[in-house]
Amino acid sequence: MQLVGRDALMDRMIDRMASGMAALGRGEVAPTPPRGGFTRDSAGIGVIEWMPHHEPGKGMTLKTVGYTPANPLHHELPTILGTVTRFDDVTGRLVALADGVVPTAIRTGAMSAVASRLLARPDSATVGLIGAGAQSVTQLHALTRVFDVHRVLVSDIEPEHAATFARRVAFLGRDLEIELVTASTVAAESDIICTATTVGVGEGPVLPDTAMREHVHVNAVGADLPGKTELPLGLLTRSLVTYDHLAQSRVEGECQQLLEDAVGPALATFCADPGSAVAWRGRSTVFDSTGFAFEDHLALDLFLELAIEYGLGHTVEVEYHPVDSLDPYPPLVGADSVAGAPARSVVPATAA
């Protein structure tokens, strides 16, 4: 990141997400299955998930991710940990293994920027953040790349998270007015709102259903479990609700609160036809961002390209590729058979 630069990396990620989602909307991309996984008890509910995407003729990307809200407090680790792998489509061999923490944070912020650029008013200048954890940094960073943001309203139930937010976004180098406020103030005074929290199952919403700006656009990022939601039903029912992956959103996103006919077009549809989004910019809109494996596939493509451009990364032999593809055992140096003689082939008499 020091070589590429945060801004250049985010700009390229936004472009990659926008073009990839447009291709998806045009039907040029193979469908991505919903993620699978297990819930677990880790000082609260945690999740271990797997997220695959297959691009025929190229390869398969598989992200494994652990969601553990207790990590920052108990283990000094990020809430979200993960790895991303790429397998060649012809041979099935592993060709790349990468960290999933940084790409996930950046691509999630980039997706909010893509949705906001389509659906929010172009003159949006006030961003509200519900949740000041790690994801809030890339959410704001991405939005500042596509909007002239002047004012940032931050609300978090953890005072230490809110207190350090200004320091963590100081790299933006902008004259940003950052205010620590209540969730109600975020709701009432923001042009664009991002919710990214670890609210528990059944404990939402985190954004109050109060008077909001008529044109408000909301990026809902934190819902990732059945019964876990961040937005009030009233906001959803009076807004256009778009999504990244419908099957996931219906189970664990904000769309689980809605009847099927209350959900709008996919974000990919708007990306493929940006003009169709313009008419919605004067009313409230919601992007239900559950994050799916095609986004990770695109993000890994970008990171692999950067690794080649800047000569980064290491070649490591992880898989065993035997000299004889029919023999799973590696040769033993200085050893033959047990008796010290080579093994013999026995030809049945009937073969003669």
mmCIF file of C-alpha atoms in Angstrom:
data_model
loop_
_atom_site.group_PDB
_atom_site.id
_atom_site.type_symbol
_atom_site.label_atom_id
_atom_site.label_comp_id
_atom_site.label_asym_id
_atom_site.label_seq_id
_atom_site.Cartn_x
_atom_site.Cartn_y
_atom_site.Cartn_z
ATOM 1 C CA MET A 1 0.000 0.000 0.000
ATOM 2 C CA GLN A 2 2.963 2.294 0.567
ATOM 3 C CA LEU A 3 3.971 1.818 -3.076
ATOM 4 C CA VAL A 4 0.509 2.161 -4.568
ATOM 5 C CA GLY A 5 -0.978 4.727 -2.182
ATOM 6 C CA ARG A 6 -4.294 4.517 -0.377
ATOM 7 C CA ASP A 7 -6.126 6.848 -2.745
ATOM 8 C CA ALA A 8 -4.905 5.169 -5.924
ATOM 9 C CA LEU A 9 -5.770 1.753 -4.524
ATOM 10 C CA MET A 10 -9.255 2.842 -3.506
ATOM 11 C CA ASP A 11 -9.863 4.538 -6.867
ATOM 12 C CA ARG A 12 -8.891 1.386 -8.717
ATOM 13 C CA MET A 13 -11.044 -0.730 -6.424
ATOM 14 C CA ILE A 14 -14.080 1.494 -6.984
ATOM 15 C CA ASP A 15 -13.577 1.273 -10.742
ATOM 16 C CA ARG A 16 -13.127 -2.504 -10.545
ATOM 17 C CA MET A 17 -16.298 -2.978 -8.503
ATOM 18 C CA ALA A 18 -18.316 -0.700 -10.790
ATOM 19 C CA SER A 19 -17.212 -2.405 -14.005
ATOM 20 C CA GLY A 20 -17.577 -5.889 -12.503
ATOM 21 C CA MET A 21 -21.091 -5.208 -11.229
ATOM 22 C CA ALA A 22 -22.033 -3.732 -14.607
ATOM 23 C CA ALA A 23 -20.883 -6.937 -16.296
ATOM 24 C CA LEU A 24 -22.962 -8.886 -13.786
ATOM 25 C CA GLY A 25 -25.982 -6.738 -14.572
ATOM 26 C CA ARG A 26 -25.535 -7.412 -18.290
ATOM 27 C CA GLY A 27 -25.520 -11.154 -17.667
ATOM 28 C CA GLU A 28 -21.854 -11.574 -18.592
ATOM 29 C CA VAL A 29 -20.814 -13.090 -15.248
ATOM 30 C CA ALA A 30 -21.603 -16.538 -13.898
ATOM 31 C CA PRO A 31 -23.908 -16.411 -10.866
ATOM 32 C CA THR A 32 -22.311 -16.577 -7.428
ATOM 33 C CA PRO A 33 -23.747 -18.992 -4.863
ATOM 34 C CA PRO A 34 -24.603 -17.592 -1.431
ATOM 35 C CA ARG A 35 -21.993 -18.098 1.245
ATOM 36 C CA GLY A 36 -22.167 -20.974 3.701
ATOM 37 C CA GLY A 37 -20.840 -21.360 7.185
ATOM 38 C CA PHE A 38 -21.233 -22.136 10.848
ATOM 39 C CA THR A 39 -22.184 -20.021 13.801
ATOM 40 C CA ARG A 40 -20.135 -20.501 16.948
ATOM 41 C CA ASP A 41 -19.897 -19.225 20.503
ATOM 42 C CA SER A 42 -16.941 -16.893 21.004
ATOM 43 C CA ALA A 43 -17.888 -14.558 23.864
ATOM 44 C CA GLY A 44 -21.046 -14.013 21.853
ATOM 45 C CA ILE A 45 -22.147 -15.236 18.447
ATOM 46 C CA GLY A 46 -19.375 -15.635 15.904
ATOM 47 C CA VAL A 47 -19.312 -17.027 12.385
ATOM 48 C CA ILE A 48 -16.898 -18.971 10.210
ATOM 49 C CA GLU A 49 -17.918 -18.773 6.550
ATOM 50 C CA TRP A 50 -16.779 -19.759 3.084
ATOM 51 C CA MET A 51 -17.534 -17.704 -0.017
ATOM 52 C CA PRO A 52 -16.831 -19.170 -3.503
ATOM 53 C CA HIS A 53 -16.993 -17.619 -6.959
ATOM 54 C CA HIS A 54 -16.211 -19.480 -10.179
ATOM 55 C CA GLU A 55 -15.147 -17.789 -13.417
ATOM 56 C CA PRO A 56 -15.212 -20.535 -16.076
ATOM 57 C CA GLY A 57 -11.946 -20.810 -17.959
ATOM 58 C CA LYS A 58 -10.054 -18.727 -15.401
ATOM 59 C CA GLY A 59 -10.440 -20.034 -11.906
ATOM 60 C CA MET A 60 -12.274 -20.179 -8.631
ATOM 61 C CA THR A 61 -11.835 -17.732 -5.776
ATOM 62 C CA LEU A 62 -12.607 -18.931 -2.286
ATOM 63 C CA LYS A 63 -12.658 -16.644 0.728
ATOM 64 C CA THR A 64 -12.840 -18.036 4.228
ATOM 65 C CA VAL A 65 -13.788 -15.493 6.856
ATOM 66 C CA GLY A 66 -14.150 -15.460 10.597
ATOM 67 C CA TYR A 67 -16.496 -12.913 12.170
ATOM 68 C CA THR A 68 -15.774 -12.553 15.878
ATOM 69 C CA PRO A 69 -17.124 -9.402 17.545
ATOM 70 C CA ALA A 70 -15.200 -10.197 20.752
ATOM 71 C CA ASN A 71 -11.810 -10.142 19.002
ATOM 72 C CA PRO A 72 -10.831 -6.480 19.558
ATOM 73 C CA LEU A 73 -11.606 -6.588 23.283
ATOM 74 C CA HIS A 74 -10.406 -10.070 24.211
ATOM 75 C CA HIS A 75 -7.740 -10.958 21.648
ATOM 76 C CA GLU A 76 -6.505 -7.648 20.173
ATOM 77 C CA LEU A 77 -7.495 -8.915 16.735
ATOM 78 C CA PRO A 78 -9.807 -7.469 14.065
ATOM 79 C CA THR A 79 -13.482 -8.397 14.197
ATOM 80 C CA ILE A 80 -13.183 -9.839 10.695
ATOM 81 C CA LEU A 81 -10.307 -12.127 9.738
ATOM 82 C CA GLY A 82 -9.983 -14.022 6.501
ATOM 83 C CA THR A 83 -7.925 -15.448 3.675
ATOM 84 C CA VAL A 84 -8.576 -15.469 -0.060
ATOM 85 C CA THR A 85 -7.398 -18.220 -2.404
ATOM 86 C CA ARG A 86 -7.435 -18.622 -6.187
ATOM 87 C CA PHE A 87 -7.523 -22.004 -7.919
ATOM 88 C CA ASP A 88 -6.740 -22.499 -11.603
ATOM 89 C CA ASP A 89 -9.795 -23.619 -13.564
ATOM 90 C CA VAL A 90 -7.916 -26.004 -15.881
ATOM 91 C CA THR A 91 -5.740 -27.880 -13.385
ATOM 92 C CA GLY A 92 -7.428 -27.109 -10.068
ATOM 93 C CA ARG A 93 -4.077 -26.153 -8.560
ATOM 94 C CA LEU A 94 -3.731 -23.404 -5.973
ATOM 95 C CA VAL A 95 -2.182 -20.355 -7.644
ATOM 96 C CA ALA A 96 -2.610 -17.585 -5.060
ATOM 97 C CA LEU A 97 -3.140 -17.178 -1.326
ATOM 98 C CA ALA A 98 -3.744 -13.735 0.127
ATOM 99 C CA ASP A 99 -4.860 -11.932 3.258
ATOM 100 C CA GLY A 100 -8.573 -11.256 3.285
ATOM 101 C CA VAL A 101 -8.764 -8.528 5.932
ATOM 102 C CA VAL A 102 -7.527 -5.540 3.917
ATOM 103 C CA PRO A 103 -9.157 -6.490 0.583
ATOM 104 C CA THR A 104 -12.497 -7.096 2.325
ATOM 105 C CA ALA A 105 -12.444 -3.712 4.052
ATOM 106 C CA ILE A 106 -11.458 -1.870 0.880
ATOM 107 C CA ARG A 107 -13.866 -3.630 -1.483
ATOM 108 C CA THR A 108 -16.756 -3.122 0.983
ATOM 109 C CA GLY A 109 -16.047 0.599 1.145
ATOM 110 C CA ALA A 110 -15.714 0.691 -2.637
ATOM 111 C CA MET A 111 -19.105 -0.977 -3.075
ATOM 112 C CA SER A 112 -20.736 1.688 -0.903
ATOM 113 C CA ALA A 113 -19.100 4.340 -3.066
ATOM 114 C CA VAL A 114 -20.447 2.653 -6.210
ATOM 115 C CA ALA A 115 -23.982 2.512 -4.810
ATOM 116 C CA SER A 116 -23.832 6.047 -3.425
ATOM 117 C CA ARG A 117 -22.509 7.520 -6.662
ATOM 118 C CA LEU A 118 -25.500 6.023 -8.455
ATOM 119 C CA LEU A 119 -28.267 6.773 -5.946
ATOM 120 C CA ALA A 120 -27.212 9.669 -3.685
ATOM 121 C CA ARG A 121 -27.491 13.298 -4.700
ATOM 122 C CA PRO A 122 -24.270 14.395 -6.453
ATOM 123 C CA ASP A 123 -23.949 17.391 -4.110
ATOM 124 C CA SER A 124 -24.030 15.230 -0.970
ATOM 125 C CA ALA A 125 -21.538 16.728 1.490
ATOM 126 C CA THR A 126 -22.496 15.321 4.910
ATOM 127 C CA VAL A 127 -21.719 11.685 5.688
ATOM 128 C CA GLY A 128 -23.084 9.975 8.786
ATOM 129 C CA LEU A 129 -21.470 6.876 10.267
ATOM 130 C CA ILE A 130 -23.210 4.547 12.678
ATOM 131 C CA GLY A 131 -20.355 2.469 14.001
ATOM 132 C CA ALA A 132 -16.789 3.796 14.165
ATOM 133 C CA GLY A 133 -14.911 0.510 13.878
ATOM 134 C CA ALA A 134 -12.485 -0.606 11.194
ATOM 135 C CA GLN A 135 -15.047 -0.611 8.392
ATOM 136 C CA SER A 136 -15.971 3.022 9.015
ATOM 137 C CA VAL A 137 -12.503 4.068 7.853
ATOM 138 C CA THR A 138 -12.813 2.559 4.383
ATOM 139 C CA GLN A 139 -16.453 3.606 4.095
ATOM 140 C CA LEU A 140 -15.522 7.263 4.578
ATOM 141 C CA HIS A 141 -12.372 6.960 2.483
ATOM 142 C CA ALA A 142 -14.307 5.546 -0.476
ATOM 143 C CA LEU A 143 -17.036 8.184 -0.230
ATOM 144 C CA THR A 144 -14.498 11.017 -0.214
ATOM 145 C CA ARG A 145 -13.183 9.706 -3.528
ATOM 146 C CA VAL A 146 -16.534 10.248 -5.263
ATOM 147 C CA PHE A 147 -18.141 13.092 -3.259
ATOM 148 C CA ASP A 148 -16.934 16.454 -1.985
ATOM 149 C CA VAL A 149 -17.442 15.563 1.673
ATOM 150 C CA HIS A 150 -17.108 18.388 4.213
ATOM 151 C CA ARG A 151 -18.895 17.164 7.321
ATOM 152 C CA VAL A 152 -18.730 13.742 9.006
ATOM 153 C CA LEU A 153 -21.136 12.766 11.800
ATOM 154 C CA VAL A 154 -19.979 9.791 13.871
ATOM 155 C CA SER A 155 -21.957 7.742 16.383
ATOM 156 C CA ASP A 156 -20.792 4.643 18.247
ATOM 157 C CA ILE A 157 -21.918 3.016 21.485
ATOM 158 C CA GLU A 158 -18.222 2.381 22.257
ATOM 159 C CA PRO A 159 -16.788 5.780 23.287
ATOM 160 C CA GLU A 160 -13.177 4.742 22.591
ATOM 161 C CA HIS A 161 -14.049 3.839 18.995
ATOM 162 C CA ALA A 162 -15.584 7.236 18.371
ATOM 163 C CA ALA A 163 -12.752 9.026 20.183
ATOM 164 C CA THR A 164 -10.040 7.581 17.912
ATOM 165 C CA PHE A 165 -11.902 7.926 14.636
ATOM 166 C CA ALA A 166 -10.448 11.321 13.687
ATOM 167 C CA ARG A 167 -6.921 9.988 14.151
ATOM 168 C CA ARG A 168 -7.619 6.923 12.015
ATOM 169 C CA VAL A 169 -8.897 9.002 9.082
ATOM 170 C CA ALA A 170 -6.275 11.730 9.345
ATOM 171 C CA PHE A 171 -4.585 10.272 6.239
ATOM 172 C CA LEU A 172 -7.422 11.725 4.156
ATOM 173 C CA GLY A 173 -5.675 15.069 4.427
ATOM 174 C CA ARG A 174 -8.926 16.942 3.911
ATOM 175 C CA ASP A 175 -10.560 19.768 5.765
ATOM 176 C CA LEU A 176 -13.168 17.450 7.238
ATOM 177 C CA GLU A 177 -15.376 18.596 10.077
ATOM 178 C CA ILE A 178 -15.729 15.465 12.223
ATOM 179 C CA GLU A 179 -18.386 15.553 14.929
ATOM 180 C CA LEU A 180 -19.211 12.923 17.545
ATOM 181 C CA VAL A 181 -22.984 12.940 17.764
ATOM 182 C CA THR A 182 -26.005 10.824 18.628
ATOM 183 C CA ALA A 183 -27.528 8.333 16.211
ATOM 184 C CA SER A 184 -30.557 10.617 15.957
ATOM 185 C CA THR A 185 -28.354 13.466 14.720
ATOM 186 C CA VAL A 186 -26.784 11.165 12.141
ATOM 187 C CA ALA A 187 -30.261 10.219 10.932
ATOM 188 C CA ALA A 188 -31.552 13.785 10.774
ATOM 189 C CA GLU A 189 -28.611 15.655 9.225
ATOM 190 C CA SER A 190 -26.808 13.278 6.838
ATOM 191 C CA ASP A 191 -26.989 13.119 3.058
ATOM 192 C CA ILE A 192 -25.357 9.674 3.055
ATOM 193 C CA ILE A 193 -25.363 7.244 5.980
ATOM 194 C CA CYS A 194 -23.262 4.111 6.451
ATOM 195 C CA THR A 195 -24.164 1.604 9.152
ATOM 196 C CA ALA A 196 -21.425 -0.897 9.997
ATOM 197 C CA THR A 197 -21.893 -2.325 13.464
ATOM 198 C CA THR A 198 -21.656 -5.547 15.452
ATOM 199 C CA VAL A 199 -25.190 -5.225 16.786
ATOM 200 C CA GLY A 200 -26.469 -8.538 18.136
ATOM 201 C CA VAL A 201 -29.193 -10.691 16.650
ATOM 202 C CA GLY A 202 -32.563 -9.106 17.444
ATOM 203 C CA GLU A 203 -30.985 -6.003 19.009
ATOM 204 C CA GLY A 204 -31.421 -3.604 16.069
ATOM 205 C CA PRO A 205 -32.115 -1.170 14.650
ATOM 206 C CA VAL A 206 -29.055 0.990 15.266
ATOM 207 C CA LEU A 207 -30.412 3.828 13.124
ATOM 208 C CA PRO A 208 -33.524 5.416 14.661
ATOM 209 C CA ASP A 209 -36.664 5.778 12.570
ATOM 210 C CA THR A 210 -36.806 9.527 12.810
ATOM 211 C CA ALA A 211 -37.152 12.388 10.345
ATOM 212 C CA MET A 212 -34.431 12.167 7.705
ATOM 213 C CA ARG A 213 -33.500 14.206 4.679
ATOM 214 C CA GLU A 214 -35.819 13.398 1.817
ATOM 215 C CA HIS A 215 -32.920 12.388 -0.414
ATOM 216 C CA VAL A 216 -30.924 10.371 2.147
ATOM 217 C CA HIS A 217 -29.018 7.359 0.863
ATOM 218 C CA VAL A 218 -28.071 4.585 3.310
ATOM 219 C CA ASN A 219 -25.406 1.916 2.895
ATOM 220 C CA ALA A 220 -26.298 -0.888 5.318
ATOM 221 C CA VAL A 221 -23.168 -2.985 5.797
ATOM 222 C CA GLY A 222 -23.391 -4.748 9.143
ATOM 223 C CA ALA A 223 -26.253 -7.263 8.786
ATOM 224 C CA ASP A 224 -24.693 -10.695 8.283
ATOM 225 C CA LEU A 225 -26.778 -13.147 10.315
ATOM 226 C CA PRO A 226 -30.420 -14.220 10.299
ATOM 227 C CA GLY A 227 -32.193 -11.899 12.709
ATOM 228 C CA LYS A 228 -29.382 -9.323 12.707
ATOM 229 C CA THR A 229 -30.474 -6.033 11.140
ATOM 230 C CA GLU A 230 -29.401 -2.401 11.467
ATOM 231 C CA LEU A 231 -32.164 -0.378 9.818
ATOM 232 C CA PRO A 232 -35.721 0.375 10.966
ATOM 233 C CA LEU A 233 -38.502 -1.226 8.975
ATOM 234 C CA GLY A 234 -40.117 2.164 8.414
ATOM 235 C CA LEU A 235 -37.068 3.427 6.507
ATOM 236 C CA LEU A 236 -36.976 0.294 4.378
ATOM 237 C CA THR A 237 -40.646 0.410 3.453
ATOM 238 C CA ARG A 238 -40.541 4.043 2.328
ATOM 239 C CA SER A 239 -37.256 3.687 0.415
ATOM 240 C CA LEU A 240 -35.959 2.054 -2.728
ATOM 241 C CA VAL A 241 -33.987 -0.956 -1.470
ATOM 242 C CA THR A 242 -31.279 -2.376 -3.734
ATOM 243 C CA TYR A 243 -28.877 -5.202 -2.934
ATOM 244 C CA ASP A 244 -25.666 -6.899 -4.006
ATOM 245 C CA HIS A 245 -26.772 -10.569 -3.665
ATOM 246 C CA LEU A 246 -30.480 -11.246 -3.266
ATOM 247 C CA ALA A 247 -30.247 -14.787 -1.841
ATOM 248 C CA GLN A 248 -27.910 -13.571 0.911
ATOM 249 C CA SER A 249 -29.864 -10.401 1.580
ATOM 250 C CA ARG A 250 -33.114 -12.328 1.990
ATOM 251 C CA VAL A 251 -31.535 -14.541 4.670
ATOM 252 C CA GLU A 252 -29.115 -12.289 6.524
ATOM 253 C CA GLY A 253 -29.330 -8.765 5.147
ATOM 254 C CA GLU A 254 -31.818 -5.953 5.597
ATOM 255 C CA CYS A 255 -34.056 -7.570 2.952
ATOM 256 C CA GLN A 256 -34.967 -10.280 5.462
ATOM 257 C CA GLN A 257 -37.341 -7.678 6.932
ATOM 258 C CA LEU A 258 -39.195 -7.178 3.640
ATOM 259 C CA LEU A 259 -41.648 -9.075 1.497
ATOM 260 C CA GLU A 260 -40.189 -10.147 -1.832
ATOM 261 C CA ASP A 261 -42.154 -7.604 -3.869
ATOM 262 C CA ALA A 262 -40.905 -4.751 -1.652
ATOM 263 C CA VAL A 263 -37.299 -5.187 -2.800
ATOM 264 C CA GLY A 264 -36.079 -3.100 -5.737
ATOM 265 C CA PRO A 265 -33.718 -3.935 -8.583
ATOM 266 C CA ALA A 266 -30.226 -5.300 -7.971
ATOM 267 C CA LEU A 267 -27.353 -2.834 -7.722
ATOM 268 C CA ALA A 268 -25.843 -4.635 -10.704
ATOM 269 C CA THR A 269 -28.870 -3.569 -12.755
ATOM 270 C CA PHE A 270 -28.189 0.082 -11.952
ATOM 271 C CA CYS A 271 -24.468 -0.370 -12.688
ATOM 272 C CA ALA A 272 -25.299 -1.791 -16.113
ATOM 273 C CA ASP A 273 -27.667 1.132 -16.801
ATOM 274 C CA PRO A 274 -26.585 4.113 -14.665
ATOM 275 C CA GLY A 275 -29.212 6.357 -16.207
ATOM 276 C CA SER A 276 -31.946 4.299 -14.576
ATOM 277 C CA ALA A 277 -30.690 5.371 -11.127
ATOM 278 C CA VAL A 278 -30.940 9.121 -11.703
ATOM 279 C CA ALA A 279 -34.669 9.351 -11.013
ATOM 280 C CA TRP A 280 -34.168 7.919 -7.504
ATOM 281 C CA ARG A 281 -31.697 10.540 -6.283
ATOM 282 C CA GLY A 282 -34.376 12.804 -4.867
ATOM 283 C CA ARG A 283 -35.855 10.205 -2.509
ATOM 284 C CA SER A 284 -34.573 7.850 0.172
ATOM 285 C CA THR A 285 -32.619 4.818 -1.004
ATOM 286 C CA VAL A 286 -30.921 1.893 0.732
ATOM 287 C CA PHE A 287 -28.100 -0.366 -0.423
ATOM 288 C CA ASP A 288 -28.283 -3.719 1.381
ATOM 289 C CA SER A 289 -24.599 -4.670 1.279
ATOM 290 C CA THR A 290 -24.037 -8.245 2.430
ATOM 291 C CA GLY A 291 -20.764 -8.687 0.542
ATOM 292 C CA PHE A 292 -20.477 -11.683 -1.783
ATOM 293 C CA ALA A 293 -17.700 -13.715 -3.340
ATOM 294 C CA PHE A 294 -17.740 -12.051 -6.760
ATOM 295 C CA GLU A 295 -16.563 -8.875 -5.048
ATOM 296 C CA ASP A 296 -13.693 -10.818 -3.464
ATOM 297 C CA HIS A 297 -12.898 -12.350 -6.859
ATOM 298 C CA LEU A 298 -12.608 -8.865 -8.359
ATOM 299 C CA ALA A 299 -10.594 -7.586 -5.407
ATOM 300 C CA LEU A 300 -8.125 -10.468 -5.624
ATOM 301 C CA ASP A 301 -7.719 -9.810 -9.356
ATOM 302 C CA LEU A 302 -6.716 -6.242 -8.549
ATOM 303 C CA PHE A 303 -4.311 -7.225 -5.784
ATOM 304 C CA LEU A 304 -2.652 -9.837 -8.013
ATOM 305 C CA GLU A 305 -2.244 -7.243 -10.763
ATOM 306 C CA LEU A 306 -0.629 -4.854 -8.289
ATOM 307 C CA ALA A 307 1.676 -7.609 -7.044
ATOM 308 C CA ILE A 308 2.892 -8.133 -10.613
ATOM 309 C CA GLU A 309 3.203 -4.388 -11.306
ATOM 310 C CA TYR A 310 5.291 -3.733 -8.194
ATOM 311 C CA GLY A 311 7.088 -7.047 -7.853
ATOM 312 C CA LEU A 312 5.408 -7.958 -4.580
ATOM 313 C CA GLY A 313 4.541 -11.284 -3.009
ATOM 314 C CA HIS A 314 6.380 -14.582 -2.606
ATOM 315 C CA THR A 315 6.332 -17.876 -4.463
ATOM 316 C CA VAL A 316 5.699 -20.681 -1.996
ATOM 317 C CA GLU A 317 5.239 -24.407 -2.667
ATOM 318 C CA VAL A 318 2.121 -25.290 -0.697
ATOM 319 C CA GLU A 319 0.841 -28.211 -2.731
ATOM 320 C CA TYR A 320 2.902 -31.357 -3.329
ATOM 321 C CA HIS A 321 3.410 -32.031 -7.039
ATOM 322 C CA PRO A 322 5.009 -35.509 -7.319
ATOM 323 C CA VAL A 323 7.521 -36.414 -10.014
ATOM 324 C CA ASP A 324 5.258 -39.318 -10.894
ATOM 325 C CA SER A 325 1.671 -38.059 -10.921
ATOM 326 C CA LEU A 326 0.485 -41.618 -10.221
ATOM 327 C CA ASP A 327 2.627 -42.019 -7.095
ATOM 328 C CA PRO A 328 1.545 -39.969 -4.038
ATOM 329 C CA TYR A 329 4.736 -40.729 -2.070
ATOM 330 C CA PRO A 330 7.851 -38.567 -2.423
ATOM 331 C CA PRO A 331 11.082 -40.426 -3.229
ATOM 332 C CA LEU A 332 13.102 -41.458 -0.168
ATOM 333 C CA VAL A 333 16.733 -40.485 -0.584
ATOM 334 C CA GLY A 334 19.067 -43.465 -0.046
ATOM 335 C CA ALA A 335 16.248 -45.948 0.457
ATOM 336 C CA ASP A 336 14.694 -48.540 -1.789
ATOM 337 C CA SER A 337 12.394 -51.317 -0.701
ATOM 338 C CA VAL A 338 12.440 -52.901 2.732
ATOM 339 C CA ALA A 339 14.743 -55.650 1.511
ATOM 340 C CA GLY A 340 17.075 -53.163 -0.122
ATOM 341 C CA ALA A 341 16.115 -54.220 -3.629
ATOM 342 C CA PRO A 342 13.798 -52.558 -6.107
ATOM 343 C CA ALA A 343 10.222 -53.728 -6.216
ATOM 344 C CA ARG A 344 9.251 -56.078 -9.038
ATOM 345 C CA SER A 345 6.224 -56.226 -11.265
ATOM 346 C CA VAL A 346 4.450 -59.564 -11.393
ATOM 347 C CA VAL A 347 2.763 -60.353 -14.683
ATOM 348 C CA PRO A 348 -0.112 -62.822 -14.396
ATOM 349 C CA ALA A 349 0.468 -66.039 -16.367
ATOM 350 C CA THR A 350 -2.705 -65.528 -18.352
ATOM 351 C CA ALA A 351 -1.209 -62.356 -19.826
ATOM 352 C CA ALA A 352 1.535 -64.306 -21.571
#
